[in-house]
Backbone as numpy.savetxt, mean C-alpha at the origin, in Angstrom:
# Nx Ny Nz CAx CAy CAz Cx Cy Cz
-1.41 -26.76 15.09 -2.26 -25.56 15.09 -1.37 -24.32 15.09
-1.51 -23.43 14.23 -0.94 -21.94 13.85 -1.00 -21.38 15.41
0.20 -21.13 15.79 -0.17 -19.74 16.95 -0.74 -18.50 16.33
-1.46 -18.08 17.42 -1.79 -16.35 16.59 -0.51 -15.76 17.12
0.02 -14.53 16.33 0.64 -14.39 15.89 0.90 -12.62 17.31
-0.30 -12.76 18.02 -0.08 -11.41 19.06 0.32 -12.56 20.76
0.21 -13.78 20.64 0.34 -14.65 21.57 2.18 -15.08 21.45
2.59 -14.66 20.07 4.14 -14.81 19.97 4.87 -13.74 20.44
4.40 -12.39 20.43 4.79 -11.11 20.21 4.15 -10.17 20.40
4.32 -9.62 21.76 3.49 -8.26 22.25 3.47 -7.00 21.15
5.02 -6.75 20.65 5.46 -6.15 19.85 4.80 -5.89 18.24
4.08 -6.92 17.99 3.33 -7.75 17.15 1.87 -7.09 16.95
1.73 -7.20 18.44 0.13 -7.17 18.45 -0.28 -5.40 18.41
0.92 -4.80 19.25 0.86 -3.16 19.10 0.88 -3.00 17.68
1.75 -3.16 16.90 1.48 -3.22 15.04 0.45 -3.58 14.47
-0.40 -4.50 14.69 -1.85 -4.63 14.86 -2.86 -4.31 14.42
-2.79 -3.50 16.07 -3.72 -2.65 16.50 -3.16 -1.09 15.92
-2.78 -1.18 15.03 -2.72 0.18 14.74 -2.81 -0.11 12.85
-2.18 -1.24 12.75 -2.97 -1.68 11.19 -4.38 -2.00 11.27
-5.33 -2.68 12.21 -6.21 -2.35 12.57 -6.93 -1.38 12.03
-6.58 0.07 13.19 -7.12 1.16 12.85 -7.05 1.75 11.53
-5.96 1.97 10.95 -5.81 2.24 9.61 -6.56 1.86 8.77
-6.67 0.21 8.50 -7.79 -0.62 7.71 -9.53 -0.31 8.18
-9.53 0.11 9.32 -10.86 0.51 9.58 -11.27 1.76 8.97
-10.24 2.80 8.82 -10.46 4.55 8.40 -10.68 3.98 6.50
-9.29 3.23 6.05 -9.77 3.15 4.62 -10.89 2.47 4.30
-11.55 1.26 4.94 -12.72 0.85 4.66 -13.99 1.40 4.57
-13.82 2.68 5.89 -15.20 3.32 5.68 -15.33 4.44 4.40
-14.07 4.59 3.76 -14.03 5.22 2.86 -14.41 4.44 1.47
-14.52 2.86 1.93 -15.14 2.39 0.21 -13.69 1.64 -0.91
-12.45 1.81 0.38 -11.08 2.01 -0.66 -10.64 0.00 -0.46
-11.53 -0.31 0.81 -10.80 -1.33 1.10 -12.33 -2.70 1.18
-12.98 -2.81 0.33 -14.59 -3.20 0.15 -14.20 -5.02 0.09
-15.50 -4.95 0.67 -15.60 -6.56 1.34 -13.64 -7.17 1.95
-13.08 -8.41 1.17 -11.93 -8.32 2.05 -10.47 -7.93 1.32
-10.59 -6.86 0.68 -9.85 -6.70 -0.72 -8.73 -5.50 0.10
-7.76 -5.42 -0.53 -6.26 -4.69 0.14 -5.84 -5.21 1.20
-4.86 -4.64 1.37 -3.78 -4.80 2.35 -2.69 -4.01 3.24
-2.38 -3.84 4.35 -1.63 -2.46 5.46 -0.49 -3.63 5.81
0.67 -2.46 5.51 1.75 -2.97 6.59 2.69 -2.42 6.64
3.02 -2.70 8.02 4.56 -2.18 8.46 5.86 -2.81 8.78
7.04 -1.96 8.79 8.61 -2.44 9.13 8.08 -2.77 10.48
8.46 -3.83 11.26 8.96 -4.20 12.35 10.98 -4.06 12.85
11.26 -4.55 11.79 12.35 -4.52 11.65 13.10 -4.46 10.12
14.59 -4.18 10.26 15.03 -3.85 9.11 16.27 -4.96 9.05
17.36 -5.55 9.99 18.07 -6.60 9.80 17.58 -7.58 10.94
17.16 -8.95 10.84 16.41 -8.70 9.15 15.04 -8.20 8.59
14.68 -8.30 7.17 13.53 -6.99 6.91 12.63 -7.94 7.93
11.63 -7.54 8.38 10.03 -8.01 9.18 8.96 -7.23 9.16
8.15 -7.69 8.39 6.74 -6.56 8.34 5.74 -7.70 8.92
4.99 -6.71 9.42 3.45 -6.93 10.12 2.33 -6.66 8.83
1.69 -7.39 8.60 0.74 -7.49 7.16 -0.47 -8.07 7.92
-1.44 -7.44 7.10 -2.76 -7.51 7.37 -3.24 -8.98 7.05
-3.79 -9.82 8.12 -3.95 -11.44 7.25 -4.62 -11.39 6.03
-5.04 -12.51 5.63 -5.57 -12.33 4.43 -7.17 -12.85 4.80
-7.80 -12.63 3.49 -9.30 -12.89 3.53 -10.10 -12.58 4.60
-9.61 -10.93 5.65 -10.81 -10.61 6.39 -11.36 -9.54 6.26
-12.44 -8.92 6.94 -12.99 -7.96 6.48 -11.76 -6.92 6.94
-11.85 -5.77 6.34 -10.48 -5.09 6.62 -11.42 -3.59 8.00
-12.75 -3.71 7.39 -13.49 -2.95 8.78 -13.86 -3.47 9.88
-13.16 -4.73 10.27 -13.48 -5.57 11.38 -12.09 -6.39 12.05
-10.63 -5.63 11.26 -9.41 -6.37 12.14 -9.38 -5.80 13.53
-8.89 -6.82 14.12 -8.31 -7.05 15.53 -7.17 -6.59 15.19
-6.34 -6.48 16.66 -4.77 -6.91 17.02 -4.21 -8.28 16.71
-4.79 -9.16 16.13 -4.56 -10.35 16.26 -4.53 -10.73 14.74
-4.99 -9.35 14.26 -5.55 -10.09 12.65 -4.32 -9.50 12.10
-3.14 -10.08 12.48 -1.71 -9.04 11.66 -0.48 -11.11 11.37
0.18 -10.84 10.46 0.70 -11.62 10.20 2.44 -11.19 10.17
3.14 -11.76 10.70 4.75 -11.73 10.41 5.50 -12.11 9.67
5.79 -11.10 8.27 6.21 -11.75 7.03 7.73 -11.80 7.10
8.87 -12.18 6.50 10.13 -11.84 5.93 10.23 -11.05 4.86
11.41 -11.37 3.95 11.97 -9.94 2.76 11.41 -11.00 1.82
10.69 -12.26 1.71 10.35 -12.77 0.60 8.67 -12.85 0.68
8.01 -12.08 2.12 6.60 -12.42 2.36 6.33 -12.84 2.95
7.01 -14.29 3.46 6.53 -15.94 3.66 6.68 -15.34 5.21
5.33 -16.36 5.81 4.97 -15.80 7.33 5.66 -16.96 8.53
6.47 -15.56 9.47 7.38 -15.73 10.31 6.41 -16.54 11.74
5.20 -15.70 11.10 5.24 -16.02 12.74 3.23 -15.65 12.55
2.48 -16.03 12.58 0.76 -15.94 12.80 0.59 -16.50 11.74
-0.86 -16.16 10.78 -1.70 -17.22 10.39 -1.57 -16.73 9.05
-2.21 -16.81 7.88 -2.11 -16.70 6.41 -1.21 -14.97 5.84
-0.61 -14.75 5.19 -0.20 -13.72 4.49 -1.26 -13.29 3.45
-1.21 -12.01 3.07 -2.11 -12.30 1.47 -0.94 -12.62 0.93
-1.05 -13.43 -0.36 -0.14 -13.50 -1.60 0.91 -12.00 -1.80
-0.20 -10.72 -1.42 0.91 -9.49 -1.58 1.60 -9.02 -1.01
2.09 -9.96 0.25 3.45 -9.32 1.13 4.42 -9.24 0.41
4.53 -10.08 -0.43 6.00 -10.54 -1.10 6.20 -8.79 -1.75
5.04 -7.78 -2.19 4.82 -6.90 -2.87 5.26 -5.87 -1.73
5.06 -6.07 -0.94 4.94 -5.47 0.71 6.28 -5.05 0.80
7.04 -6.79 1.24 8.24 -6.63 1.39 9.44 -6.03 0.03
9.78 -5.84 -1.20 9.76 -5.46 -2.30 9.50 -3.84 -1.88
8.79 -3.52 -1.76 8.52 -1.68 -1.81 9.50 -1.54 -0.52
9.08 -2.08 0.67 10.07 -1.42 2.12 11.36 -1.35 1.39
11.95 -2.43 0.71 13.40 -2.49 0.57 13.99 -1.48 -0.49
12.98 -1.64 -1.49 12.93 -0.58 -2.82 13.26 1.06 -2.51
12.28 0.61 -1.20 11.97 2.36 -1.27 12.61 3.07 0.33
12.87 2.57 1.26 13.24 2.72 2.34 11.92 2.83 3.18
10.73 2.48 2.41 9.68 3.05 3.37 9.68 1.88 4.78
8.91 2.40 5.76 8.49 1.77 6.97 6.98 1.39 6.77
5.82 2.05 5.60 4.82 1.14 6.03 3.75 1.42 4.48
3.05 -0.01 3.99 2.99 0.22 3.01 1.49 0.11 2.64
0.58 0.44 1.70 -0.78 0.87 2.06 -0.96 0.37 0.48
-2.52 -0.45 0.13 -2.82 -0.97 -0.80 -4.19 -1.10 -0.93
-4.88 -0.53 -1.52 -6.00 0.23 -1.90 -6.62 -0.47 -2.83
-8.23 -0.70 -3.17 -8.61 -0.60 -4.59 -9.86 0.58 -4.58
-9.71 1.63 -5.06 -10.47 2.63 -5.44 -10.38 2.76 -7.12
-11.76 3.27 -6.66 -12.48 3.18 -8.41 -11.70 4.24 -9.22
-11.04 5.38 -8.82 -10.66 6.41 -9.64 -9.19 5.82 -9.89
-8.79 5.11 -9.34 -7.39 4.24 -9.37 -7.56 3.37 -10.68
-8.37 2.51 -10.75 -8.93 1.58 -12.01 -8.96 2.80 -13.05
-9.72 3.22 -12.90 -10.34 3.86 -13.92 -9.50 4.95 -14.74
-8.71 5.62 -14.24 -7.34 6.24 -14.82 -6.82 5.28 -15.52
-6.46 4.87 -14.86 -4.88 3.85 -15.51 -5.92 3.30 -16.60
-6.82 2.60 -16.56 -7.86 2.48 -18.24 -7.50 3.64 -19.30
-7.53 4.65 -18.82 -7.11 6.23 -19.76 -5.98 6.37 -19.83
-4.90 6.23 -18.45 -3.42 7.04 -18.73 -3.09 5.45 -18.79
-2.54 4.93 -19.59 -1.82 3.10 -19.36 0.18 3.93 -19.38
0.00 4.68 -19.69 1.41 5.10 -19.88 1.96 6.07 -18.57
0.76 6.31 -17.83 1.26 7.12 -16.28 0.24 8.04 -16.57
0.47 8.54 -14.84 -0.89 10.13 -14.94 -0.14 10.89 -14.85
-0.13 12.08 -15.41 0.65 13.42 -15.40 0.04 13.80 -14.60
0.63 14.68 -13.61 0.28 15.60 -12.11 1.10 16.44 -12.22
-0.18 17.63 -12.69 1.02 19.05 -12.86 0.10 19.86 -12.02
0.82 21.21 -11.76 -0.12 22.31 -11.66 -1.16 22.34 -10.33
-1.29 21.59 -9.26 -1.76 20.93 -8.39 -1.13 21.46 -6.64
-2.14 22.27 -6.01 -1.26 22.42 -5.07 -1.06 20.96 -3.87
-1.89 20.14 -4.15 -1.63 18.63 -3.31 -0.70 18.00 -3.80
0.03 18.35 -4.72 1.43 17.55 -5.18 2.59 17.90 -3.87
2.13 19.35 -3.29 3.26 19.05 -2.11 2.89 18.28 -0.48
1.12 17.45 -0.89 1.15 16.46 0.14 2.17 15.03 -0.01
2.71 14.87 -1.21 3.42 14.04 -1.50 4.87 14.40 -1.21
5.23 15.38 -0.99 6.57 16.09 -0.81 7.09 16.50 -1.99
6.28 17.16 -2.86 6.90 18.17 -4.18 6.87 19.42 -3.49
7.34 19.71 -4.08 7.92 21.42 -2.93 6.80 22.90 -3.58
6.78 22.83 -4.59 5.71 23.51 -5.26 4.43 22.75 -6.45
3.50 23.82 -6.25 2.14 22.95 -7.34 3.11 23.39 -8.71
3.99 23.72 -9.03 3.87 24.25 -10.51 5.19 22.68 -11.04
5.42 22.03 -9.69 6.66 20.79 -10.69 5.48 19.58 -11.52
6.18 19.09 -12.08 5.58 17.94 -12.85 5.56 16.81 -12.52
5.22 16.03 -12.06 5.46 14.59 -11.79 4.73 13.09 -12.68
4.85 12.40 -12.91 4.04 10.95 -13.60 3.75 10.30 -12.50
2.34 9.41 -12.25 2.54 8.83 -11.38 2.31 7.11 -11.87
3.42 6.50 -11.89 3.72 5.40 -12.76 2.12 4.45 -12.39
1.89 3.87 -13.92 0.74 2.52 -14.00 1.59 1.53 -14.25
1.79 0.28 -14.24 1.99 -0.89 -14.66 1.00 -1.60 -14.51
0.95 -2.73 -15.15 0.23 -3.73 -15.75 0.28 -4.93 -14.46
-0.94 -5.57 -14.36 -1.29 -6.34 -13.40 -0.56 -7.91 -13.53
0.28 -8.75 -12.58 0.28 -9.74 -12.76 0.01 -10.48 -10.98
-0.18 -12.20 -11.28 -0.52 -12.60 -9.94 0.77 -12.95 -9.50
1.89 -13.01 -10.20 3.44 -13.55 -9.96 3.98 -12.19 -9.33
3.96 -12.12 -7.81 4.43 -10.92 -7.39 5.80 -10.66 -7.55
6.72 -11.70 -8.17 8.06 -11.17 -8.44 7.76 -10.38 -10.07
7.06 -10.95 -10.81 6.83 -10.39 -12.00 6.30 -8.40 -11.92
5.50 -8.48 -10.58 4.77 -7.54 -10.31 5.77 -6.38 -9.86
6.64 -7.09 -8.72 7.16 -6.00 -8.47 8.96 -6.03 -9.18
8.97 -6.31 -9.99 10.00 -5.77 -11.63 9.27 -5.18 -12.26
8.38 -4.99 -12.39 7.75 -4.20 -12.94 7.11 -2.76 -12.22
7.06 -2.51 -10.63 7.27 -1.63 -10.30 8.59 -1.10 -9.83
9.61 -1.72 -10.09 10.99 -1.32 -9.49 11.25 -0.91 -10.74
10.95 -1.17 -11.79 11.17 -0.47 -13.41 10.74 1.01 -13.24
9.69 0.51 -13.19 8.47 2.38 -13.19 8.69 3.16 -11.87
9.13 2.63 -10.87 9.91 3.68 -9.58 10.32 4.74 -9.83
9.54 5.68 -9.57 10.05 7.42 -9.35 10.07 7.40 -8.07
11.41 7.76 -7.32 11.47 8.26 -6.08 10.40 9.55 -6.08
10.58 10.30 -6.57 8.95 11.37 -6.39 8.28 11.29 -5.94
7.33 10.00 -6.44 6.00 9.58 -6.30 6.23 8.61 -5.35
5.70 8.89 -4.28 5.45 7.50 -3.07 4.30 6.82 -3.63
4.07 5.88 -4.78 2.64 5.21 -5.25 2.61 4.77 -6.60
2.14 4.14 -6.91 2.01 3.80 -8.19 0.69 2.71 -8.62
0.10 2.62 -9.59 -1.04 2.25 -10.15 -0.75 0.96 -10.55
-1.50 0.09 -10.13 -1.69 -1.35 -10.82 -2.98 -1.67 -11.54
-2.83 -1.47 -13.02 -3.67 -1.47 -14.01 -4.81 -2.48 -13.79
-6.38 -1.84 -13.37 -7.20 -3.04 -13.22 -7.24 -3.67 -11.98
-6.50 -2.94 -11.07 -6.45 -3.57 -9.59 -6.65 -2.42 -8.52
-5.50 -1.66 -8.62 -5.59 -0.90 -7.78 -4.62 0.14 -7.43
-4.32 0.92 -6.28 -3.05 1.95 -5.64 -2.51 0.89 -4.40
-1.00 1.62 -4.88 0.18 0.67 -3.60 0.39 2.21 -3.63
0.28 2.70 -2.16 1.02 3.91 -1.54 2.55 3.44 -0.75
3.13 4.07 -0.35 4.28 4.15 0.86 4.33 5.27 1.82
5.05 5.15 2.76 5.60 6.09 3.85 6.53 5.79 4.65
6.75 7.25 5.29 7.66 6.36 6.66 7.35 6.11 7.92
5.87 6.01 7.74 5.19 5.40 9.10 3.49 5.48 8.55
3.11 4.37 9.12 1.38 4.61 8.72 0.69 5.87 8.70
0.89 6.86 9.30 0.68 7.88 9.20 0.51 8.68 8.26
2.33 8.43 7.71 2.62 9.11 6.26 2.08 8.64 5.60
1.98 7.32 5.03 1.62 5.95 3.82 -0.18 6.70 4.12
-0.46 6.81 5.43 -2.34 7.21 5.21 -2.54 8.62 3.94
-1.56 9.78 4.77 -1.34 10.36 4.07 -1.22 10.64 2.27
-0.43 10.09 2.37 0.11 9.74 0.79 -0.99 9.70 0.03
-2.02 8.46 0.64 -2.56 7.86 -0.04 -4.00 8.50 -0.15
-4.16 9.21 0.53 -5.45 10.36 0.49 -5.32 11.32 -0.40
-3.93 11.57 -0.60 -3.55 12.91 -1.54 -3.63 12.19 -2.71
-3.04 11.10 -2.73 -3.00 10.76 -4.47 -4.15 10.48 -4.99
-5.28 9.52 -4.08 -6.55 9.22 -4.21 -7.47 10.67 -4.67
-7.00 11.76 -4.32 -7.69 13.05 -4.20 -7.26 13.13 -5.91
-5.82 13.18 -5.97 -5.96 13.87 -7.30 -6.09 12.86 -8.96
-6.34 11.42 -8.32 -6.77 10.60 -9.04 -8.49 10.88 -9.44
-9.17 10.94 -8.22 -10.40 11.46 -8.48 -10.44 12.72 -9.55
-9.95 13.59 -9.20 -9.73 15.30 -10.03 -9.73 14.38 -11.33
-8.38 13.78 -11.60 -8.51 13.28 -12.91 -9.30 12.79 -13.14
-10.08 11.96 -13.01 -10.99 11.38 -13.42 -12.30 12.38 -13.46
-12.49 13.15 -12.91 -13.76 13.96 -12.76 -13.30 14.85 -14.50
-12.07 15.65 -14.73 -11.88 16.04 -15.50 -11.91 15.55 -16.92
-11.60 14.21 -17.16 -12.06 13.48 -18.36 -13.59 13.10 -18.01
């Protein structure tokens, strides 16, 4: 029988309960519907350890308990199922230096990348400096790639399209992977880009 995974690790269960909360704020927003996305954070860095949201639950109803302990390849250290997208999880922390990583499916997310398949241009925008652009008048792309279920396939293909710029990027037909350097930020991020994904989309 699987230990749960807050009965291994107090440390564990505080990560949690605060992916938890997070997954509760994006759900009531519609971003995280029935048991679809995924939250997580660095625990540690040697070696990598993220706390990932289990898989297949409602994401407006996790516990402290509902968190899983992946490695730098995904595969779970320590509690009960991974989704398949830690491996995606772990891949961005290392990629990007972030501490916590946020995975979304919102409709203005789909629905762009249907229009921009080549990236969204984000110009002119004063929420480009919620992302850390320093003024609305710089330019940025915010990379799409193409969907696969082979998360090594998936993420070569976002380590290709990686703009340090953009903490985020579009998975064609699926959804937004945000980053940060703490859930906080990654919430962040991911409200601003969601904001000006909508704009686009309202504008076509």
């Amino acid at each position: 029988m699987t230990e749960r995974a807050t009965d291994l690790d107090p440390g564990l269960a505080e990560a949690g309960a605060v992916l938890a909360a997070e997954a509760a704020r994006f759900a009531s927003l519609g971003w995280m519907r029935g048991t679809s996305g995924n939250l997580s954070m660095v625990t540690s860095r040697d070696p990598l350890r993220l706390a990932v949201t289990a898989s297949g639950m409602d994401k407006g109803e996790l516990t402290e308990s509902d968190v899983v302990l992946v490695d730098a390849a995904g595969n779970a250290v320590s509690g009960g199922r991974p989704s398949a997208e830690a491996a995606l999880h772990a891949r961005v922390a290392r990629l990007t230096g972030a501490d916590a990583v946020v995975h979304v499916h919102t409709i203005a997310s789909v629905a762009v990348a249907e229009r921009c398949p080549e990236g969204v241009v984000l110009r002119g925008l004063e929420m480009l400096k919620g992302i850390g652009r320093p003024t609305h008048a710089e330019e940025v792309i915010l990379p799409v790639i193409a969907n696969s279920q082979d998360m090594t396939v998936l993420g070569d293909r976002l380590e290709a399209a990686h703009d340090p710029r953009v903490p985020a990027v579009v998975v064609a037909g699926h959804g937004l992977y945000v980053w940060g350097a703490d859930p906080r930020q990654a919430r962040h991020h991911t409200e601003v880009v969601e904001w000006m994904l909508e704009l686009e989309l309202a504008r076509r």
